[in-house]
PDB file of C-alpha atoms in Angstrom:
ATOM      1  CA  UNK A   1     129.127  34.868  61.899  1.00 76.00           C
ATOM      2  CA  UNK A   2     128.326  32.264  64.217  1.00 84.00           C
ATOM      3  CA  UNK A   3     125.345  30.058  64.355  1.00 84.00           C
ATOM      4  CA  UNK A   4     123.751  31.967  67.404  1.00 87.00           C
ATOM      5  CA  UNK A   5     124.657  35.644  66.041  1.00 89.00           C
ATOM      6  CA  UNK A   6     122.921  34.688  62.934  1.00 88.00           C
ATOM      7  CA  UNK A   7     119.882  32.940  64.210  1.00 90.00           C
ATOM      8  CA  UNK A   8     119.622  35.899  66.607  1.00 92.00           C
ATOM      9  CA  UNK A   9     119.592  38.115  63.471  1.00 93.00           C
ATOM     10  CA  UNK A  10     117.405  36.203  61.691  1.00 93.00           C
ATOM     11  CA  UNK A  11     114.762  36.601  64.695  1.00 93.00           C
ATOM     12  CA  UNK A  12     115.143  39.828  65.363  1.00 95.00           C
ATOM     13  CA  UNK A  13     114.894  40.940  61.777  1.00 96.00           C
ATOM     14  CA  UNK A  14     112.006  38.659  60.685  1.00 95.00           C
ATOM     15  CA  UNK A  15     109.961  39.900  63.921  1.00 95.00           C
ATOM     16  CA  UNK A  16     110.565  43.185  63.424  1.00 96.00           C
ATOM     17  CA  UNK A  17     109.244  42.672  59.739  1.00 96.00           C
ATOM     18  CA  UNK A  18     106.538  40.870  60.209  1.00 95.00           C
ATOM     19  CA  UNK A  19     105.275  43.428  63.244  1.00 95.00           C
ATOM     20  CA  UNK A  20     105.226  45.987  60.249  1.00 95.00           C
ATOM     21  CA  UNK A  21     104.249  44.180  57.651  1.00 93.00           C
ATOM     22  CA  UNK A  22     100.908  42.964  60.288  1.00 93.00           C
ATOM     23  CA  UNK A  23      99.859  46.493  61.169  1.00 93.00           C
ATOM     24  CA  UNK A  24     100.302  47.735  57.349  1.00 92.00           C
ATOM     25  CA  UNK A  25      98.102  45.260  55.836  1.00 87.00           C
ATOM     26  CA  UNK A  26      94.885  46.409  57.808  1.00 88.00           C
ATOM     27  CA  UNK A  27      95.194  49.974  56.309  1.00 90.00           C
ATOM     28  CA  UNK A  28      94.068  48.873  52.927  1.00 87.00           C
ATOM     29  CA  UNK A  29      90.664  47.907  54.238  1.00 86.00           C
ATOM     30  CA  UNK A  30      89.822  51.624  56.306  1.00 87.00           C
ATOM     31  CA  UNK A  31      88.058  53.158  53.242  1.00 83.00           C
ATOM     32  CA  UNK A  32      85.607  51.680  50.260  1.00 81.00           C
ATOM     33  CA  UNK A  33      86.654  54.304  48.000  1.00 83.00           C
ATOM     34  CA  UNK A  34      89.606  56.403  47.064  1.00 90.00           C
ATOM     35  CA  UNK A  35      91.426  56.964  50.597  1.00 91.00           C
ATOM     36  CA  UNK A  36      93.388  60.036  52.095  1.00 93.00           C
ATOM     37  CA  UNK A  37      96.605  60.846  51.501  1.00 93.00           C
ATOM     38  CA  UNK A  38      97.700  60.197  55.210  1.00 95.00           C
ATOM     39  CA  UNK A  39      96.065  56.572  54.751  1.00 94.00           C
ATOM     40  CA  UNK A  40      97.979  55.725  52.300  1.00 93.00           C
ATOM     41  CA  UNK A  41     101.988  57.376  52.551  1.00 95.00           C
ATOM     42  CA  UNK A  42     101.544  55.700  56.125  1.00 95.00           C
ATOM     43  CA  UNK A  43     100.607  52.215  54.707  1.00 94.00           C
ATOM     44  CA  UNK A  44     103.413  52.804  52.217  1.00 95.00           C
ATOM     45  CA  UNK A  45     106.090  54.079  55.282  1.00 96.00           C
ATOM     46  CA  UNK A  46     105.607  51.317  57.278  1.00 96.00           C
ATOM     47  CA  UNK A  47     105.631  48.864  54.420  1.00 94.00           C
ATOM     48  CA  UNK A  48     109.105  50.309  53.510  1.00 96.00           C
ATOM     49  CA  UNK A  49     110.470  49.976  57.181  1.00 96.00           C
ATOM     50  CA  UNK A  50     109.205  46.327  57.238  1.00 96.00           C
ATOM     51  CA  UNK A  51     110.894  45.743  53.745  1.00 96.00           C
ATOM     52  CA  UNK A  52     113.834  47.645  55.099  1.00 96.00           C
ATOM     53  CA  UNK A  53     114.090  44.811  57.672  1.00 97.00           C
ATOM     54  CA  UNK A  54     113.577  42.035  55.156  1.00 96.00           C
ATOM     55  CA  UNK A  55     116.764  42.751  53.660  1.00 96.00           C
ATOM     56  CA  UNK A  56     118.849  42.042  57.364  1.00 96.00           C
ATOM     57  CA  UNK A  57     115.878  39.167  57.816  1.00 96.00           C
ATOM     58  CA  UNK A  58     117.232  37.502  54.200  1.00 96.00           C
ATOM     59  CA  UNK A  59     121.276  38.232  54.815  1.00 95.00           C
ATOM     60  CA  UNK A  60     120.632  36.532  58.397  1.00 95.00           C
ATOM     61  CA  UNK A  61     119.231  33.501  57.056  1.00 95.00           C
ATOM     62  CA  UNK A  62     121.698  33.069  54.663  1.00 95.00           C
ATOM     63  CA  UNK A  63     124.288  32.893  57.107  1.00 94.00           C
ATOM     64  CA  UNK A  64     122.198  31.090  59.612  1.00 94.00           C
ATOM     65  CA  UNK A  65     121.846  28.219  56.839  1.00 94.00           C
ATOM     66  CA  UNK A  66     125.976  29.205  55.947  1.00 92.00           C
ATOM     67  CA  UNK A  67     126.594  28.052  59.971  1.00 91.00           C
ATOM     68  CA  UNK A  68     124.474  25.551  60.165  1.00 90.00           C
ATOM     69  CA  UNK A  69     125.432  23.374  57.411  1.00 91.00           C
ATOM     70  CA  UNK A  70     128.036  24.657  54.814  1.00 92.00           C
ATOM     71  CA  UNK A  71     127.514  22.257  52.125  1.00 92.00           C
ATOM     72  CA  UNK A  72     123.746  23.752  51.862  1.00 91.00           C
ATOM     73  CA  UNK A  73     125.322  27.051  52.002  1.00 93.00           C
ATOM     74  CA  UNK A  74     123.868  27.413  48.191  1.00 95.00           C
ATOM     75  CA  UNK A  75     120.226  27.117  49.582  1.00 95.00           C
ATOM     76  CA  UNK A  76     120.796  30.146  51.815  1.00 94.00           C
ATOM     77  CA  UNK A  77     122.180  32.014  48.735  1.00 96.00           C
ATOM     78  CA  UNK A  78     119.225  31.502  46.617  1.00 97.00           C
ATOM     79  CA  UNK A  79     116.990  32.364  49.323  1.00 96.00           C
ATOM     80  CA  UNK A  80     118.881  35.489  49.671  1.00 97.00           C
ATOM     81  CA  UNK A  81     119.076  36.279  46.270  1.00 97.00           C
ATOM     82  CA  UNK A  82     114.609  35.608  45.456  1.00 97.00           C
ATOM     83  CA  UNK A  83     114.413  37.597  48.856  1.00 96.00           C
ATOM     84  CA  UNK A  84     116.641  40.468  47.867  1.00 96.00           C
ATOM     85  CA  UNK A  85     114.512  40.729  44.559  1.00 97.00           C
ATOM     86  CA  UNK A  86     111.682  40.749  46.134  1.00 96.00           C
ATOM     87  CA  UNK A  87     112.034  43.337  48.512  1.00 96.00           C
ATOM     88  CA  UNK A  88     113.241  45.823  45.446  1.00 96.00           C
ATOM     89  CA  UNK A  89     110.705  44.777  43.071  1.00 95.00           C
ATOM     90  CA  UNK A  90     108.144  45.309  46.199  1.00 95.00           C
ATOM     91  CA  UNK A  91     110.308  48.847  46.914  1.00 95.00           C
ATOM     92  CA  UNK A  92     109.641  50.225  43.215  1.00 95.00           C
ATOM     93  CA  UNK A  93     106.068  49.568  43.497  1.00 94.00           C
ATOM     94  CA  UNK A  94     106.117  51.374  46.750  1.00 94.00           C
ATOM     95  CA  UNK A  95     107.523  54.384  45.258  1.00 94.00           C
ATOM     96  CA  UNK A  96     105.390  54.211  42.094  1.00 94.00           C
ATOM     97  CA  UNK A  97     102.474  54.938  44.656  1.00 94.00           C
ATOM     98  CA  UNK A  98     103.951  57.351  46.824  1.00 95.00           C
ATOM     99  CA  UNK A  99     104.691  59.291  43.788  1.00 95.00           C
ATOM    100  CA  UNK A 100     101.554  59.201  42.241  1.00 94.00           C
ATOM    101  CA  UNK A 101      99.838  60.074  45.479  1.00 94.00           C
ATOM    102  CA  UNK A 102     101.693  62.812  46.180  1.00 94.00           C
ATOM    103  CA  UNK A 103     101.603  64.430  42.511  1.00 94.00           C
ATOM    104  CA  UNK A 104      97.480  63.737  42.543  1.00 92.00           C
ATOM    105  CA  UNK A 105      95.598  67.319  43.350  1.00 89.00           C
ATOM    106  CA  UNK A 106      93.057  64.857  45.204  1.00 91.00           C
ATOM    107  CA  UNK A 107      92.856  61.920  46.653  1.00 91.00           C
ATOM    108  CA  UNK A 108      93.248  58.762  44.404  1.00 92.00           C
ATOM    109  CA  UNK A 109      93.282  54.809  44.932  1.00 90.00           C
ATOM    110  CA  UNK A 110      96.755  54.178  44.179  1.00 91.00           C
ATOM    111  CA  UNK A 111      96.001  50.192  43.766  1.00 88.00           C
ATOM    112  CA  UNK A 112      93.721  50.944  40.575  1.00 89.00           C
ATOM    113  CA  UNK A 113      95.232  54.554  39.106  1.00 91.00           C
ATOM    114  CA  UNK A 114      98.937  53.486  39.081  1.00 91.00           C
ATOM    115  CA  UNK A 115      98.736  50.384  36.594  1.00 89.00           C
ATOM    116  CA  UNK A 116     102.367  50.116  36.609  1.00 87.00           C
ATOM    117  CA  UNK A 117     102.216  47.934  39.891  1.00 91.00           C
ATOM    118  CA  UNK A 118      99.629  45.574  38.831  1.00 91.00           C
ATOM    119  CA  UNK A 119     101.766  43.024  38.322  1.00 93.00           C
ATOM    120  CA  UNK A 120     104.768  44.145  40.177  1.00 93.00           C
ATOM    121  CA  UNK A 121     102.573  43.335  43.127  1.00 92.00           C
ATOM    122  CA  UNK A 122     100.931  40.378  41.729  1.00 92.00           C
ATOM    123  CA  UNK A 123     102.447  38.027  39.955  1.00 94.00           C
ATOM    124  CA  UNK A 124     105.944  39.032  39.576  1.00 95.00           C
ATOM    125  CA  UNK A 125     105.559  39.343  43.290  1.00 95.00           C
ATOM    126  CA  UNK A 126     103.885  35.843  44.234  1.00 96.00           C
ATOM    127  CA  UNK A 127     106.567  34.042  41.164  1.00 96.00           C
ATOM    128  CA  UNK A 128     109.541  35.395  43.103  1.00 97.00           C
ATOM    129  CA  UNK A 129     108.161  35.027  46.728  1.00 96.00           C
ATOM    130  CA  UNK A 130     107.604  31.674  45.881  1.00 97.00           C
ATOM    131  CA  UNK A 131     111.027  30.770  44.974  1.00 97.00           C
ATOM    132  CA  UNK A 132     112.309  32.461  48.401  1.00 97.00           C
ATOM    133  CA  UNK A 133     109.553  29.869  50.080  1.00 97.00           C
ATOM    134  CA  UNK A 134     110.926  27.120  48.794  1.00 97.00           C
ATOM    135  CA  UNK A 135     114.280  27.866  49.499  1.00 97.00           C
ATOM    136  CA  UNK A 136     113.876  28.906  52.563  1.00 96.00           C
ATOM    137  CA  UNK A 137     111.595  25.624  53.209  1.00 96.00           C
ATOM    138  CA  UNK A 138     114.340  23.609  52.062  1.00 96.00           C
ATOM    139  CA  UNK A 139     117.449  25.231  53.999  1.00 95.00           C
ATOM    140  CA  UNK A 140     114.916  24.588  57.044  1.00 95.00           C
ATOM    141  CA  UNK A 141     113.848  21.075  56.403  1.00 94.00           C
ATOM    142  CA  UNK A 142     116.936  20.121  55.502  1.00 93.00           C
ATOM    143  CA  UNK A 143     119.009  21.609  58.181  1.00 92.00           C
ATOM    144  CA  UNK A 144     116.558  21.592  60.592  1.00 91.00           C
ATOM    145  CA  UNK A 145     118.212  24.969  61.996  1.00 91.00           C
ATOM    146  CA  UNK A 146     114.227  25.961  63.154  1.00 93.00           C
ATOM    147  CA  UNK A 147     110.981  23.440  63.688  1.00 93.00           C
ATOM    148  CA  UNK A 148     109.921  21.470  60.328  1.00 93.00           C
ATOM    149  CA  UNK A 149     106.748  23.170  60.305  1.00 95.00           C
ATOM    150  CA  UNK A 150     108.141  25.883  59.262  1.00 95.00           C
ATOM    151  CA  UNK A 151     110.001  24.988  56.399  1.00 94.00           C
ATOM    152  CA  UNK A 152     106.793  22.526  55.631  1.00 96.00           C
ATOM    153  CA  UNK A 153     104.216  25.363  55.814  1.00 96.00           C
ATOM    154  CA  UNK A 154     106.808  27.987  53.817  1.00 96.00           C
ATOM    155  CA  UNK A 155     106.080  24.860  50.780  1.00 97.00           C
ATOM    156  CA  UNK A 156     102.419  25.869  51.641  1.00 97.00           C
ATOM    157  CA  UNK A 157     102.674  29.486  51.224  1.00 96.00           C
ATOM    158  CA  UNK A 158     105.188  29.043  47.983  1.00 96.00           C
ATOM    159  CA  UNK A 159     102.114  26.732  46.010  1.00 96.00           C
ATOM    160  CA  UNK A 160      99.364  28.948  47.544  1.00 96.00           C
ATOM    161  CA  UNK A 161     101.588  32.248  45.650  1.00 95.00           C
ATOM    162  CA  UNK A 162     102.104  30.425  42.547  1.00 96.00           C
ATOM    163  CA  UNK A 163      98.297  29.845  42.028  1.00 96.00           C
ATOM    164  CA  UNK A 164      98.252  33.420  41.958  1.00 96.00           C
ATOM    165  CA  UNK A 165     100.650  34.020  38.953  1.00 96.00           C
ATOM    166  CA  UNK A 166      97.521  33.667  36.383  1.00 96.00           C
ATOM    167  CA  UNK A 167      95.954  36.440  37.742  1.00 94.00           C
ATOM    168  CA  UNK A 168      96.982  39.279  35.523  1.00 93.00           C
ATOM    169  CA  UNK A 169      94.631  37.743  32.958  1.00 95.00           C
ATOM    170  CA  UNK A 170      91.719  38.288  35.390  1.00 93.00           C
ATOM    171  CA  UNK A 171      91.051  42.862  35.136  1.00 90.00           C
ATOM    172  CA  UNK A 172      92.306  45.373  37.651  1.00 90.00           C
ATOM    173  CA  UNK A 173      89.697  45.297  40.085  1.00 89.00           C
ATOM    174  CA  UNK A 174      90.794  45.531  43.783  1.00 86.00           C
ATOM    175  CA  UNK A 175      87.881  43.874  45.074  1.00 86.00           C
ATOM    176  CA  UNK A 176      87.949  41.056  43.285  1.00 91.00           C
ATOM    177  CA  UNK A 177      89.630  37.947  44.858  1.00 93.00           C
ATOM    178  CA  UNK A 178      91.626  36.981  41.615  1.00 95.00           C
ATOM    179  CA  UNK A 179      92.863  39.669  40.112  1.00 93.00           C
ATOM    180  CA  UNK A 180      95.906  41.535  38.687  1.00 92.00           C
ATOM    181  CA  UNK A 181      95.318  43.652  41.856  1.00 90.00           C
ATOM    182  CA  UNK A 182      92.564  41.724  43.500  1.00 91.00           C
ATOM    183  CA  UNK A 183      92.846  41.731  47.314  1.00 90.00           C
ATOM    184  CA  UNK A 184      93.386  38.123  47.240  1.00 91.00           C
ATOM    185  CA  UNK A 185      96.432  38.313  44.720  1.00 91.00           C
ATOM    186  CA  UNK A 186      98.011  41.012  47.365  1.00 90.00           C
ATOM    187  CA  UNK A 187      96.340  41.261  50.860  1.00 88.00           C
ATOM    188  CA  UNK A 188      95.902  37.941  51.167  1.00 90.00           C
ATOM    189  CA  UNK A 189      99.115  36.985  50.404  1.00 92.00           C
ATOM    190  CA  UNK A 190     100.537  39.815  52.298  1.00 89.00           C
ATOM    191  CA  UNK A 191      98.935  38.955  55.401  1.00 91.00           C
ATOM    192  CA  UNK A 192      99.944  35.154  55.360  1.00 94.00           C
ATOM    193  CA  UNK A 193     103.403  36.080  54.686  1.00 95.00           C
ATOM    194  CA  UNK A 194     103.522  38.619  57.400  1.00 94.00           C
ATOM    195  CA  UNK A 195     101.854  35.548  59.816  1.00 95.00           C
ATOM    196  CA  UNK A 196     104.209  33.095  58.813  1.00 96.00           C
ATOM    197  CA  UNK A 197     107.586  35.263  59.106  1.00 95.00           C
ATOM    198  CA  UNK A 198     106.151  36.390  62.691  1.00 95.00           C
ATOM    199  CA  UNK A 199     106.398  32.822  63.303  1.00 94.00           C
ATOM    200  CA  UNK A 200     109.533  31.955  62.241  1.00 95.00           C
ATOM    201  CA  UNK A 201     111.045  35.402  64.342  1.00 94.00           C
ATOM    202  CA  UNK A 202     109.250  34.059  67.420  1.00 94.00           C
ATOM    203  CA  UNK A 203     110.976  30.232  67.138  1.00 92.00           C
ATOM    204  CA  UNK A 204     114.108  31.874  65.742  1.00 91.00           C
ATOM    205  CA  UNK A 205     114.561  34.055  68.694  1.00 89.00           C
ATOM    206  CA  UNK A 206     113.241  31.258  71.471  1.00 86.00           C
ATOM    207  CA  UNK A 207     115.696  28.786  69.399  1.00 72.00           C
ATOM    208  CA  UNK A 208     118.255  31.270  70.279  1.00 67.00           C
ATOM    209  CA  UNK A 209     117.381  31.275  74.415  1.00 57.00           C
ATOM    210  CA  UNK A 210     117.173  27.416  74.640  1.00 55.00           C
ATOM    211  CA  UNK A 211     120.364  26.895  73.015  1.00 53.00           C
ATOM    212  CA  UNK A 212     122.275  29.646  74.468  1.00 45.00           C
ATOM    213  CA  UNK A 213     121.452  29.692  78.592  1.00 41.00           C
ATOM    214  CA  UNK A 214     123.943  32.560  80.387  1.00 39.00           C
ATOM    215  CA  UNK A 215     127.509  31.753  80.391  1.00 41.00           C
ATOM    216  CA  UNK A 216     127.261  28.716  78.517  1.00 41.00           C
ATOM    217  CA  UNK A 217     128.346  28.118  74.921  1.00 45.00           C
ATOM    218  CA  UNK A 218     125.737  27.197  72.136  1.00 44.00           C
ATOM    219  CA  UNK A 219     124.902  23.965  70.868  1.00 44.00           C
ATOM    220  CA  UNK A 220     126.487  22.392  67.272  1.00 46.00           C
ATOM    221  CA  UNK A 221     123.885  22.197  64.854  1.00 42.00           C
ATOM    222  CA  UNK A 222     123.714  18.644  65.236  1.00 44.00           C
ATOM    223  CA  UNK A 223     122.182  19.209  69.011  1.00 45.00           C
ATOM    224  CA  UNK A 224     118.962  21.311  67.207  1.00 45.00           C
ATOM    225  CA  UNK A 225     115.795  19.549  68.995  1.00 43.00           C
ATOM    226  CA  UNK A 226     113.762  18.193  66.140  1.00 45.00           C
ATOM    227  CA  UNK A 227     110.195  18.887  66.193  1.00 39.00           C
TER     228      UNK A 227
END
């Protein structure tokens, strides 16, 4: 795969995640207490459908970095690798839910009654996503095959995650901030993820249109404005 097909890919992908992933993370916050059924196998639907396009967002990265620079073909790889385990440690706990939900006679709050995602979502979740952060901040920086602040803020996001790895010491309630399942441990972290990868779609794709006008060829990496 080319450099453009896969920074194409990449955009697509990541936008098309991060669309989902921005109109899931609302639906935690409808109701105080235990919420409907419908509230939450939707949340979990569109969460798997933004996950679903995770996995195409990760492989296209990997062979955007691949193009761009084989020698830091290893970065892409591990970024691949923390982002594939991520999306299936973030799958189980999906279906953990949607099982429980759908076995309940009446409506529970999955986030408290099924303790086996505590910390699936917390801080297995924020340990892993951190490592795809860096790696992806480093294949960026170090490439520069999208805008430094990307790969600069992804840093951000990794250290932000990893001060949320203690958290499992800190109870099971969801509206605490720092928690095992505290809405800072999760929805926080969900939402600024979801932010940033909409960010790197959009410059992925518009990286994509500057480099490639109609008819013409696309740039070698070396051409890459640097901002």
């Amino acid at each position: 795969m080319n450099e453009t097909a896969a920074r194409r890919l990449t955009g697509v992908a990541g936008l098309a995640a991060a669309i989902a992933l921005v109109v899931e993370v609302p639906l935690y916050f409808v109701y105080s207490g235990p919420p409907p059924d419908w509230n939450v196998l939707t949340r979990l639907l569109i969460g798997i459908l933004a996950l679903t396009f995770q996995i195409v967002f990760v492989t296209g990265f990997r062979e955007l970095i691949k193009a761009a620079d084989p020698d830091r073909e290893w970065v892409g790889t591990l970024a691949f690798a923390a982002g594939l385990v991520y999306t299936t440690i973030t799958l189980v706990s999906s279906g953990l839910e949607a099982g429980a939900v759908i076995a309940a006679d009446h409506p529970i709050d999955p986030t408290i009654t099924v303790s086996g995602t505590y910390v699936l979502y917390g801080s297995i979740d924020r340990l892993v996503l951190a490592v795809f952060l860096t790696a992806v901040g480093y294949g960026i920086t170090r490439t520069q095959v999208l805008p430094r602040w990307i790969g600069r803020s992804a840093f951000v996001l990794a250290g932000i995650g990893l001060a949320f790895v203690p958290s499992l010491f800190f109870g099971n309630t969801p509206a605490h901030f720092y928690a095992a399942n505290g809405w800072g441990t999760t929805a926080l972290m969900g939402a600024l993820f979801s932010y940033w990868l909409l960010a790197l779609g959009i410059s992925a794709c518009r990286g994509t249109a500057r480099r490639t006008p109609a008819g013409a060829p696309a740039r070698p990496a070396d051409a890459v404005p640097q901002s």
